[in-house]
Short mmCIF file of C-alpha atoms and ligand atoms in Angstrom, two decimals:
data_model
loop_
_atom_site.label_atom_id
_atom_site.label_comp_id
_atom_site.label_asym_id
_atom_site.label_seq_id
_atom_site.Cartn_x
_atom_site.Cartn_y
_atom_site.Cartn_z
CA UNK F 328 -13.59 -148.84 -86.12
CA UNK F 329 -14.09 -151.03 -89.09
CA UNK F 330 -12.28 -154.22 -89.84
CA UNK F 331 -11.90 -154.41 -93.55
CA UNK F 332 -11.91 -157.76 -95.24
CA UNK F 333 -12.25 -158.95 -98.78
CA UNK F 334 -16.03 -158.87 -98.50
CA UNK F 335 -16.15 -155.26 -97.39
CA UNK F 336 -18.15 -152.92 -99.48
CA UNK F 337 -17.01 -149.34 -99.18
CA UNK F 338 -19.24 -146.36 -99.81
CA UNK F 339 -18.66 -142.66 -99.45
CA UNK F 340 -20.08 -139.43 -100.79
CA UNK F 341 -19.17 -135.79 -101.04
CA UNK F 342 -21.41 -132.80 -101.35
CA UNK F 343 -20.83 -130.77 -104.50
CA UNK F 344 -20.14 -127.44 -102.87
CA UNK F 345 -17.36 -126.13 -105.12
CA UNK F 346 -13.88 -127.00 -106.26
CA UNK F 347 -11.84 -129.33 -104.13
CA UNK F 348 -8.59 -128.26 -102.51
CA UNK F 349 -5.49 -129.95 -101.18
CA UNK F 350 -7.20 -130.70 -97.89
CA UNK F 351 -9.68 -132.92 -99.73
CA UNK F 352 -6.88 -134.52 -101.70
CA UNK F 353 -4.66 -135.49 -98.78
CA UNK F 354 -7.52 -136.05 -96.37
CA UNK F 355 -10.00 -137.99 -98.48
CA UNK F 356 -9.12 -138.73 -102.07
CA UNK F 357 -5.79 -140.44 -101.54
CA UNK F 358 -7.60 -142.70 -99.12
CA UNK F 359 -10.26 -143.52 -101.71
CA UNK F 360 -7.59 -144.31 -104.26
CA UNK F 361 -6.03 -146.73 -101.80
CA UNK F 362 -9.33 -148.35 -100.85
CA UNK F 363 -10.45 -148.93 -104.43
CA UNK F 364 -7.52 -151.26 -104.95
CA UNK F 365 -8.67 -153.71 -102.36
CA UNK F 366 -12.40 -153.31 -102.02
CA UNK F 367 -15.57 -152.89 -103.92
CA UNK F 368 -16.10 -149.15 -103.78
CA UNK F 369 -19.01 -146.81 -104.44
CA UNK F 370 -18.29 -143.08 -104.52
CA UNK F 371 -20.99 -140.59 -105.23
CA UNK F 372 -21.91 -136.95 -105.61
CA UNK F 373 -24.30 -136.17 -102.75
CA UNK F 374 -26.31 -133.54 -104.62
CA UNK F 375 -29.47 -134.00 -102.56
CA UNK F 376 -27.38 -133.40 -99.46
CA UNK F 377 -26.15 -130.15 -100.97
CA UNK F 378 -29.78 -129.11 -101.33
CA UNK F 379 -30.36 -129.37 -97.60
CA UNK F 380 -28.34 -126.21 -97.01
CA UNK F 381 -28.27 -124.68 -100.48
CA UNK F 382 -31.94 -124.85 -101.32
CA UNK F 383 -32.20 -121.12 -102.04
CA UNK F 384 -29.66 -121.14 -104.85
CA UNK F 385 -29.24 -124.42 -106.61
CA UNK F 386 -27.76 -123.23 -109.88
CA UNK F 387 -24.17 -124.20 -109.16
CA UNK F 388 -24.84 -127.70 -107.90
CA UNK F 389 -24.72 -129.62 -111.19
CA UNK F 390 -21.55 -127.87 -112.38
CA UNK F 391 -19.90 -128.43 -109.02
CA UNK F 392 -20.86 -132.06 -109.33
CA UNK F 393 -19.08 -132.42 -112.68
CA UNK F 394 -16.05 -130.51 -111.42
CA UNK F 395 -15.88 -132.76 -108.43
CA UNK F 396 -16.03 -135.94 -110.48
CA UNK F 397 -13.22 -134.56 -112.64
CA UNK F 398 -11.23 -133.82 -109.47
CA UNK F 399 -11.71 -137.42 -108.37
CA UNK F 400 -10.65 -138.82 -111.71
CA UNK F 401 -7.68 -136.49 -111.91
CA UNK F 402 -6.48 -137.77 -108.53
CA UNK F 403 -6.60 -141.36 -109.63
CA UNK F 404 -10.02 -142.56 -108.57
CA UNK F 405 -10.44 -145.23 -111.18
CA UNK F 406 -13.80 -145.98 -112.79
CA UNK F 407 -12.63 -149.50 -113.59
CA UNK F 408 -12.23 -150.14 -109.90
CA UNK F 409 -14.86 -147.98 -108.25
CA UNK F 410 -18.36 -146.94 -109.20
CA UNK F 411 -18.77 -143.21 -109.53
CA UNK F 412 -22.28 -141.88 -109.61
CA UNK F 413 -24.71 -139.14 -108.71
CA UNK F 414 -27.11 -139.58 -105.82
CA UNK F 415 -30.14 -138.04 -107.50
CA UNK F 416 -29.76 -140.41 -110.46
CA UNK F 417 -30.49 -143.32 -108.17
CA UNK F 418 -34.01 -142.61 -106.89
CA UNK F 419 -33.87 -145.71 -104.70
CA UNK F 420 -31.97 -143.57 -102.17
CA UNK F 421 -35.11 -141.46 -101.85
CA UNK F 422 -37.43 -144.40 -101.59
CA UNK F 423 -35.39 -145.98 -98.84
CA UNK F 424 -35.12 -142.62 -97.09
CA UNK F 425 -38.90 -142.39 -97.07
CA UNK F 426 -39.39 -145.91 -95.78
CA UNK F 427 -36.78 -145.43 -93.06
CA UNK F 428 -38.39 -142.13 -92.06
CA UNK F 429 -41.41 -144.13 -90.91
CA UNK F 430 -39.43 -145.91 -88.23
CA UNK F 431 -37.02 -143.14 -87.21
CA UNK F 432 -37.87 -141.40 -83.95
CA UNK F 433 -37.57 -137.62 -84.22
CA UNK F 434 -35.43 -137.52 -81.11
CA UNK F 435 -32.72 -139.55 -82.82
CA UNK F 436 -32.37 -136.93 -85.52
CA UNK F 437 -32.61 -133.98 -83.15
CA UNK F 438 -29.83 -135.46 -81.05
CA UNK F 439 -27.29 -135.75 -83.89
CA UNK F 440 -24.65 -133.12 -83.00
CA UNK F 441 -24.32 -131.73 -86.55
CA UNK F 442 -27.99 -130.73 -86.48
CA UNK F 443 -27.61 -127.99 -83.86
CA UNK F 444 -23.97 -127.19 -84.73
CA UNK F 445 -24.70 -126.46 -88.35
CA UNK F 446 -27.77 -124.43 -87.53
CA UNK F 447 -25.61 -122.29 -85.31
CA UNK F 448 -22.80 -121.99 -87.81
CA UNK F 449 -25.08 -121.07 -90.69
CA UNK F 450 -27.24 -118.65 -88.77
CA UNK F 451 -28.05 -116.53 -91.78
CA UNK F 452 -29.88 -119.49 -93.28
CA UNK F 453 -33.13 -121.00 -92.08
CA UNK F 454 -32.18 -124.58 -91.44
CA UNK F 455 -35.29 -125.43 -89.47
CA UNK F 456 -36.45 -127.46 -92.44
CA UNK F 457 -37.75 -130.97 -92.75
CA UNK F 458 -35.00 -131.81 -95.24
CA UNK F 459 -32.20 -130.59 -93.03
CA UNK F 460 -33.43 -132.51 -90.01
CA UNK F 461 -33.48 -135.57 -92.25
CA UNK F 462 -29.90 -135.09 -93.47
CA UNK F 463 -28.42 -137.97 -91.46
CA UNK F 464 -31.30 -140.24 -92.39
CA UNK F 465 -30.77 -139.56 -96.08
CA UNK F 466 -27.16 -140.47 -95.45
CA UNK F 467 -28.31 -143.67 -93.77
CA UNK F 468 -30.32 -144.50 -96.85
CA UNK F 469 -27.25 -143.80 -99.03
CA UNK F 470 -25.30 -146.33 -97.05
CA UNK F 471 -27.92 -148.98 -96.47
CA UNK F 472 -29.24 -149.03 -100.01
CA UNK F 473 -25.89 -150.61 -100.99
CA UNK F 474 -25.54 -152.62 -97.80
CA UNK F 475 -22.18 -150.95 -97.44
CA UNK F 476 -20.11 -152.37 -94.61
CA UNK F 477 -17.45 -149.68 -94.38
CA UNK F 478 -17.92 -145.95 -94.69
CA UNK F 479 -14.78 -143.80 -94.89
CA UNK F 480 -15.62 -140.52 -93.22
CA UNK F 481 -14.06 -137.74 -91.23
CA UNK F 482 -14.53 -137.33 -87.52
CA UNK F 483 -17.52 -135.02 -88.00
CA UNK F 484 -19.46 -137.72 -89.82
CA UNK F 485 -19.05 -140.57 -87.36
CA UNK F 486 -22.34 -139.69 -85.66
CA UNK F 487 -24.09 -140.13 -88.99
CA UNK F 488 -22.75 -143.64 -89.37
CA UNK F 489 -23.79 -144.32 -85.80
CA UNK F 490 -27.40 -143.33 -86.45
CA UNK F 491 -27.29 -145.46 -89.59
CA UNK F 492 -26.44 -148.44 -87.41
CA UNK F 493 -29.30 -147.66 -85.07
CA UNK F 494 -31.78 -147.31 -87.90
CA UNK F 495 -30.61 -150.56 -89.48
CA UNK F 496 -30.97 -152.34 -86.17
CA UNK F 497 -34.46 -150.99 -85.71
CA UNK F 498 -35.41 -151.98 -89.23
CA UNK F 499 -34.12 -155.50 -88.69
CA UNK F 500 -35.90 -155.70 -85.39
CA UNK F 501 -39.25 -154.83 -86.94
CA UNK F 502 -38.97 -156.56 -90.28
CA UNK F 503 -36.07 -158.94 -90.08
CA UNK F 504 -37.74 -161.99 -88.67
CA UNK F 505 -39.53 -164.07 -91.22
CA UNK F 506 -42.35 -166.33 -90.00
CA UNK F 507 -40.53 -169.39 -91.34
CA UNK F 508 -37.08 -168.09 -90.46
CA UNK F 509 -35.75 -171.25 -88.85
CA UNK F 510 -36.86 -173.49 -91.70
CA UNK F 511 -35.28 -171.17 -94.23
CA UNK F 512 -32.05 -170.94 -92.27
CA UNK F 513 -31.89 -174.73 -92.02
CA UNK F 514 -32.45 -174.97 -95.78
CA UNK F 515 -29.66 -172.47 -96.35
CA UNK F 516 -27.25 -174.44 -94.17
CA UNK F 517 -27.73 -177.48 -96.39
CA UNK F 518 -26.87 -175.46 -99.47
CA UNK F 519 -23.36 -174.92 -98.14
CA UNK F 520 -22.52 -178.58 -98.61
CA UNK F 521 -22.03 -181.30 -96.01
CA UNK F 522 -18.69 -180.29 -94.64
CA UNK F 523 -19.35 -176.57 -94.32
CA UNK F 524 -22.78 -177.26 -92.89
CA UNK F 525 -21.23 -179.35 -90.17
CA UNK F 526 -18.59 -176.74 -89.40
CA UNK F 527 -21.21 -173.97 -89.31
CA UNK F 528 -23.47 -175.91 -86.96
CA UNK F 529 -20.59 -176.68 -84.67
CA UNK F 530 -19.41 -173.08 -84.54
CA UNK F 531 -22.92 -171.80 -83.99
CA UNK F 532 -23.39 -174.18 -81.08
CA UNK F 533 -20.06 -173.19 -79.57
CA UNK F 534 -21.03 -169.55 -79.76
CA UNK F 535 -24.61 -169.87 -78.59
CA UNK F 536 -24.07 -172.48 -75.89
CA UNK F 537 -20.56 -171.67 -74.70
CA UNK F 538 -20.39 -168.00 -75.62
CA UNK F 539 -17.20 -168.49 -77.61
CA UNK F 540 -16.76 -165.25 -79.51
CA UNK F 541 -13.93 -166.71 -81.49
CA UNK F 542 -16.31 -169.29 -82.90
CA UNK F 543 -18.59 -166.46 -83.96
CA UNK F 544 -15.77 -164.77 -85.86
CA UNK F 545 -14.75 -167.98 -87.57
CA UNK F 546 -18.34 -168.74 -88.54
CA UNK F 547 -18.77 -165.26 -89.96
CA UNK F 548 -15.66 -165.64 -92.06
CA UNK F 549 -16.92 -169.02 -93.21
CA UNK F 550 -20.16 -167.45 -94.39
CA UNK F 551 -18.41 -164.62 -96.14
CA UNK F 552 -16.40 -167.13 -98.11
CA UNK F 553 -19.35 -169.17 -99.31
CA UNK F 554 -19.67 -168.90 -103.05
CA UNK F 555 -22.74 -170.99 -103.66
CA UNK F 556 -25.36 -169.41 -101.43
CA UNK F 557 -27.44 -166.35 -102.24
CA UNK F 558 -26.99 -163.03 -100.51
CA UNK F 559 -30.33 -163.45 -98.76
CA UNK F 560 -29.27 -166.87 -97.46
CA UNK F 561 -25.98 -165.47 -96.28
CA UNK F 562 -27.85 -162.82 -94.30
CA UNK F 563 -30.17 -165.44 -92.84
CA UNK F 564 -27.23 -167.51 -91.72
CA UNK F 565 -25.55 -164.50 -90.15
CA UNK F 566 -28.77 -163.79 -88.28
CA UNK F 567 -29.20 -167.41 -87.30
CA UNK F 568 -25.70 -167.38 -85.95
CA UNK F 569 -25.93 -164.36 -83.68
CA UNK F 570 -29.59 -164.80 -82.90
CA UNK F 571 -30.79 -161.54 -84.43
CA UNK F 572 -32.94 -163.06 -87.15
CA UNK F 573 -32.39 -162.15 -90.75
CA UNK F 574 -30.46 -158.91 -91.06
CA UNK F 575 -31.99 -157.36 -94.12
CA UNK F 576 -29.91 -154.24 -93.61
CA UNK F 577 -26.39 -154.91 -92.30
CA UNK F 578 -24.92 -152.42 -89.85
CA UNK F 579 -22.10 -150.45 -91.45
CA UNK F 580 -18.95 -149.35 -89.70
CA UNK F 581 -17.23 -146.00 -89.86
CA UNK F 582 -13.75 -146.10 -91.34
CA UNK F 583 -12.17 -143.08 -89.81
CA UNK F 584 -10.07 -141.35 -92.44
CA UNK F 585 -6.44 -141.31 -91.28
CA UNK F 586 -5.66 -137.82 -90.19
CA UNK F 587 -3.56 -136.02 -92.77
CA UNK F 588 -2.04 -132.87 -91.39
CA UNK F 589 -2.87 -130.40 -94.11
CA UNK F 590 -2.74 -126.89 -92.78
CA UNK F 591 -3.87 -123.98 -94.87
CA UNK F 592 -1.73 -121.04 -95.96
CA UNK F 593 -2.14 -119.41 -92.55
CA UNK F 594 -1.51 -122.52 -90.49
CA UNK F 595 -5.15 -123.12 -89.57
CA UNK F 596 -6.95 -126.13 -91.04
CA UNK F 597 -7.25 -125.75 -94.81
CA UNK F 598 -10.79 -124.74 -95.57
CA UNK F 599 -12.78 -122.84 -98.11
CA UNK F 600 -14.40 -120.74 -95.44
CA UNK F 601 -11.04 -119.49 -94.12
CA UNK F 602 -9.94 -118.73 -97.66
CA UNK F 603 -6.56 -120.28 -96.89
CA UNK F 604 -6.64 -123.07 -99.43
CA UNK F 605 -4.80 -124.15 -102.55
CA UNK F 606 -7.12 -125.55 -105.17
CA UNK F 607 -6.46 -129.05 -106.36
CA UNK F 608 -6.24 -127.99 -109.99
CA UNK F 609 -5.19 -124.40 -109.45
CA UNK F 610 -2.70 -123.17 -112.05
CA UNK F 611 0.99 -123.27 -111.22
CA UNK F 612 1.44 -119.51 -111.25
CA UNK F 613 -1.33 -118.89 -108.78
CA UNK F 614 -0.08 -121.68 -106.53
CA UNK F 615 3.36 -120.10 -106.58
CA UNK F 616 1.96 -116.72 -105.53
CA UNK F 617 0.03 -118.26 -102.68
CA UNK F 618 3.03 -120.18 -101.44
CA UNK F 619 5.20 -117.05 -101.51
CA UNK F 620 2.83 -115.28 -99.13
CA UNK F 621 2.37 -118.31 -96.92
CA UNK F 622 2.70 -117.95 -93.17
CA UNK F 623 6.06 -119.10 -91.73
CA UNK F 624 7.41 -119.44 -88.20
CA UNK F 625 6.32 -116.10 -86.69
CA UNK F 626 9.54 -115.97 -84.63
CA UNK F 627 11.58 -115.79 -87.83
CA UNK F 628 11.19 -112.08 -88.47
CA UNK F 629 14.52 -111.38 -90.16
CA UNK F 630 16.50 -113.53 -92.51
CA UNK F 631 19.19 -113.85 -89.82
CA UNK F 632 16.76 -115.21 -87.18
CA UNK F 633 16.84 -118.99 -86.92
CA UNK F 634 13.45 -120.64 -87.24
CA UNK F 635 11.63 -123.68 -85.92
CA UNK F 636 10.08 -125.80 -88.67
CA UNK F 637 7.65 -127.36 -86.19
CA UNK F 638 6.00 -123.97 -85.93
CA UNK F 639 5.76 -123.44 -89.65
CA UNK F 640 3.02 -124.67 -92.03
CA UNK F 641 5.57 -124.75 -94.88
CA UNK F 642 7.27 -127.57 -93.03
CA UNK F 643 4.03 -129.58 -93.00
CA UNK F 644 3.95 -129.14 -96.76
CA UNK F 645 7.55 -130.36 -97.01
CA UNK F 646 6.50 -133.49 -95.16
CA UNK F 647 3.98 -134.18 -97.91
CA UNK F 648 5.97 -133.18 -100.95
CA UNK F 649 9.73 -133.25 -100.31
CA UNK F 650 12.18 -136.12 -100.13
CA UNK F 651 14.42 -136.81 -97.19
CA UNK F 652 17.43 -134.95 -98.57
CA UNK F 653 15.45 -131.77 -99.10
CA UNK F 654 13.87 -132.06 -95.69
CA UNK F 655 17.29 -132.40 -94.07
CA UNK F 656 18.48 -129.35 -95.98
CA UNK F 657 15.43 -127.38 -94.80
CA UNK F 658 15.73 -128.46 -91.21
CA UNK F 659 19.40 -127.53 -90.97
CA UNK F 660 19.04 -124.35 -93.00
CA UNK F 661 16.02 -123.13 -91.07
CA UNK F 662 17.31 -123.79 -87.56
CA UNK F 663 20.68 -122.18 -88.31
CA UNK F 664 19.35 -119.32 -90.42
CA UNK F 665 21.37 -120.79 -93.27
CA UNK F 666 18.52 -120.48 -95.76
CA UNK F 667 15.80 -117.92 -96.29
CA UNK F 668 12.12 -118.71 -96.22
CA UNK F 669 11.78 -118.04 -99.92
CA UNK F 670 14.50 -120.60 -100.70
CA UNK F 671 12.69 -123.02 -98.49
CA UNK F 672 9.35 -122.39 -100.13
CA UNK F 673 10.73 -122.69 -103.65
CA UNK F 674 12.22 -126.05 -102.76
CA UNK F 675 8.86 -127.24 -101.43
CA UNK F 676 7.09 -125.88 -104.47
CA UNK F 677 9.17 -128.06 -106.73
CA UNK F 678 8.04 -131.23 -105.02
CA UNK F 679 4.50 -130.01 -104.86
CA UNK F 680 4.43 -129.26 -108.56
CA UNK F 681 5.69 -132.76 -109.28
CA UNK F 682 2.61 -134.15 -107.59
CA UNK F 683 0.05 -131.56 -108.66
CA UNK F 684 1.23 -131.05 -112.23
CA UNK F 685 0.03 -134.43 -113.47
CA UNK F 686 -3.23 -134.04 -111.57
CA UNK F 687 -3.85 -130.69 -113.21
CA UNK F 688 -3.04 -132.18 -116.58
CA UNK F 689 -5.34 -135.16 -116.19
CA UNK F 690 -8.04 -132.76 -115.02
CA UNK F 691 -7.63 -130.75 -118.21
CA UNK F 692 -7.89 -133.86 -120.30
CA UNK F 693 -11.14 -134.87 -118.68
CA UNK F 694 -12.49 -131.34 -118.88
CA UNK F 695 -11.93 -131.44 -122.60
CA UNK F 696 -13.53 -134.82 -122.90
CA UNK F 697 -16.82 -134.50 -121.10
CA UNK F 698 -18.29 -137.33 -123.15
CA UNK F 699 -15.97 -139.71 -121.37
CA UNK F 700 -16.79 -138.22 -117.98
CA UNK F 701 -20.50 -138.45 -118.67
CA UNK F 702 -20.26 -142.04 -119.77
CA UNK F 703 -18.21 -142.97 -116.70
CA UNK F 704 -20.91 -141.47 -114.51
CA UNK F 705 -23.74 -143.01 -116.53
CA UNK F 706 -22.22 -146.43 -116.16
CA UNK F 707 -21.63 -145.85 -112.48
CA UNK F 708 -25.25 -144.80 -112.03
CA UNK F 709 -26.53 -147.89 -113.83
CA UNK F 710 -24.34 -150.22 -111.81
CA UNK F 711 -25.26 -148.51 -108.55
CA UNK F 712 -28.89 -148.54 -109.44
CA UNK F 713 -29.03 -152.22 -110.10
CA UNK F 714 -27.56 -152.88 -106.63
CA UNK F 715 -29.96 -150.40 -105.07
CA UNK F 716 -32.94 -151.98 -106.81
CA UNK F 717 -32.11 -155.35 -105.33
CA UNK F 718 -31.99 -153.95 -101.84
CA UNK F 719 -35.30 -152.16 -102.31
CA UNK F 720 -36.92 -155.38 -103.50
CA UNK F 721 -35.83 -157.03 -100.29
CA UNK F 722 -36.82 -154.06 -98.17
CA UNK F 723 -40.31 -153.85 -99.66
CA UNK F 724 -40.66 -157.56 -99.28
CA UNK F 725 -39.61 -157.46 -95.64
CA UNK F 726 -42.05 -154.62 -94.97
CA UNK F 727 -44.93 -156.44 -96.60
CA UNK F 728 -45.17 -154.11 -99.57
CA UNK F 729 -44.97 -156.74 -102.24
CA UNK F 730 -48.12 -156.88 -104.28
CA UNK F 731 -48.34 -160.12 -106.14
N1 LIG U 1553 -22.46 -135.98 -95.22
C1 LIG U 1553 -21.25 -136.27 -95.93
C2 LIG U 1553 -20.32 -135.06 -95.82
O1 LIG U 1553 -20.77 -133.96 -95.65
C3 LIG U 1553 -21.51 -136.60 -97.37
C4 LIG U 1553 -22.31 -137.85 -97.50
C5 LIG U 1553 -23.60 -137.95 -97.92
C6 LIG U 1553 -21.86 -139.16 -97.22
N2 LIG U 1553 -24.00 -139.25 -97.90
C7 LIG U 1553 -22.95 -140.02 -97.48
C8 LIG U 1553 -20.65 -139.67 -96.75
C9 LIG U 1553 -22.85 -141.38 -97.28
C10 LIG U 1553 -20.55 -141.05 -96.54
C11 LIG U 1553 -21.65 -141.90 -96.80
O2 LIG U 1553 -19.13 -135.23 -95.93
FE1 LIG U 1554 9.33 -122.22 -92.41
FE2 LIG U 1554 11.16 -122.90 -94.18
FE3 LIG U 1554 11.08 -120.41 -93.22
FE4 LIG U 1554 11.87 -122.42 -91.68
S1 LIG U 1554 12.89 -121.68 -93.53
S2 LIG U 1554 10.42 -120.80 -91.12
S3 LIG U 1554 10.57 -124.07 -92.41
S4 LIG U 1554 9.52 -121.41 -94.46
#
């Protein structure tokens, strides 16, 4: 999986399919909040991706998109640190998708596991569409249009990052080598200054002649730290180093989201389709009701039966929301039948409310201040678009579509 460094550019998207729940919060959003502090981050509403399965009723998509952005903001995704935007507001995603479609073998798309899986899961819907087959390629365009190097995703999305890498490689293979590549690379080396140029040449020789992988790593770090060369030159020098030519589109890496154990109310994975979720901004009263009816250790039938927290989803919630003292109290009380499940749940609820209360409140504030939300997204779109435009200029250029 990915090695993050200071140069990493992180990108991820979510489909606007309805309100987010605690599974999204613990599984994805907390991770985003952490990543934004150390890396350049792009987070977007994948509304075109929602269309691939929801093409027959598109009315809820825009509202879900706004709700989702509010959920992100409420959780602490910070527009001063990350760019938040909407996919369809950056048409460059579509242009790159089209250009990449020219070089993408059908078999690659047909082989992506989600293609058949989803068709089987959503049988009632006709997913034998052009758009649905192209889902992973649109995702590739999302990633490559920003030259993202790290893509935080869940397990189910790793195959999509993998195909992105293959498509990027194929693109670079066809269009990456410029006729005067060597001359340009040599020019670029000089721009690094005498000392760095010498170090680079030495490392490159050690890698290419002696196969020293360590030298390759050092040289890559050297390039990433160069301040006075252009992005295009940096790419040339990376390509010159590993012998691949100029990598117009860098291969991204999947950043597997650390697995947060967030069971639903019934102990299965929290999911909208199981209807076992707690909404991220659900009101306190409704959360309380849901928690009261939550599944517990099935062996604990009567109050006097001791229980085993390891077999109880409430315990997993305690691990997320309760401090050590409360957890000790629960463990002892449960295993000795010293406390009842309702006591246990009320204790957990307190910790949970401490975390969710402020999120709910911030959500309300944003909901009542849509002007701010809209301007955050507008700015994010503009910033994203200017990055995307630059990539498309290079892509068109590499493909010979520059008309001067
Ligand atoms: N397919 C992703 C999902 O369902 C959403 C997505 C679209 C995405 N484009 C992306 C994720 C680009 C990461 C990068 O979760
Ligand atoms: Fe679960 Fe708590 Fe009841 Fe034990 S006391 S079974 S941990 S709810």
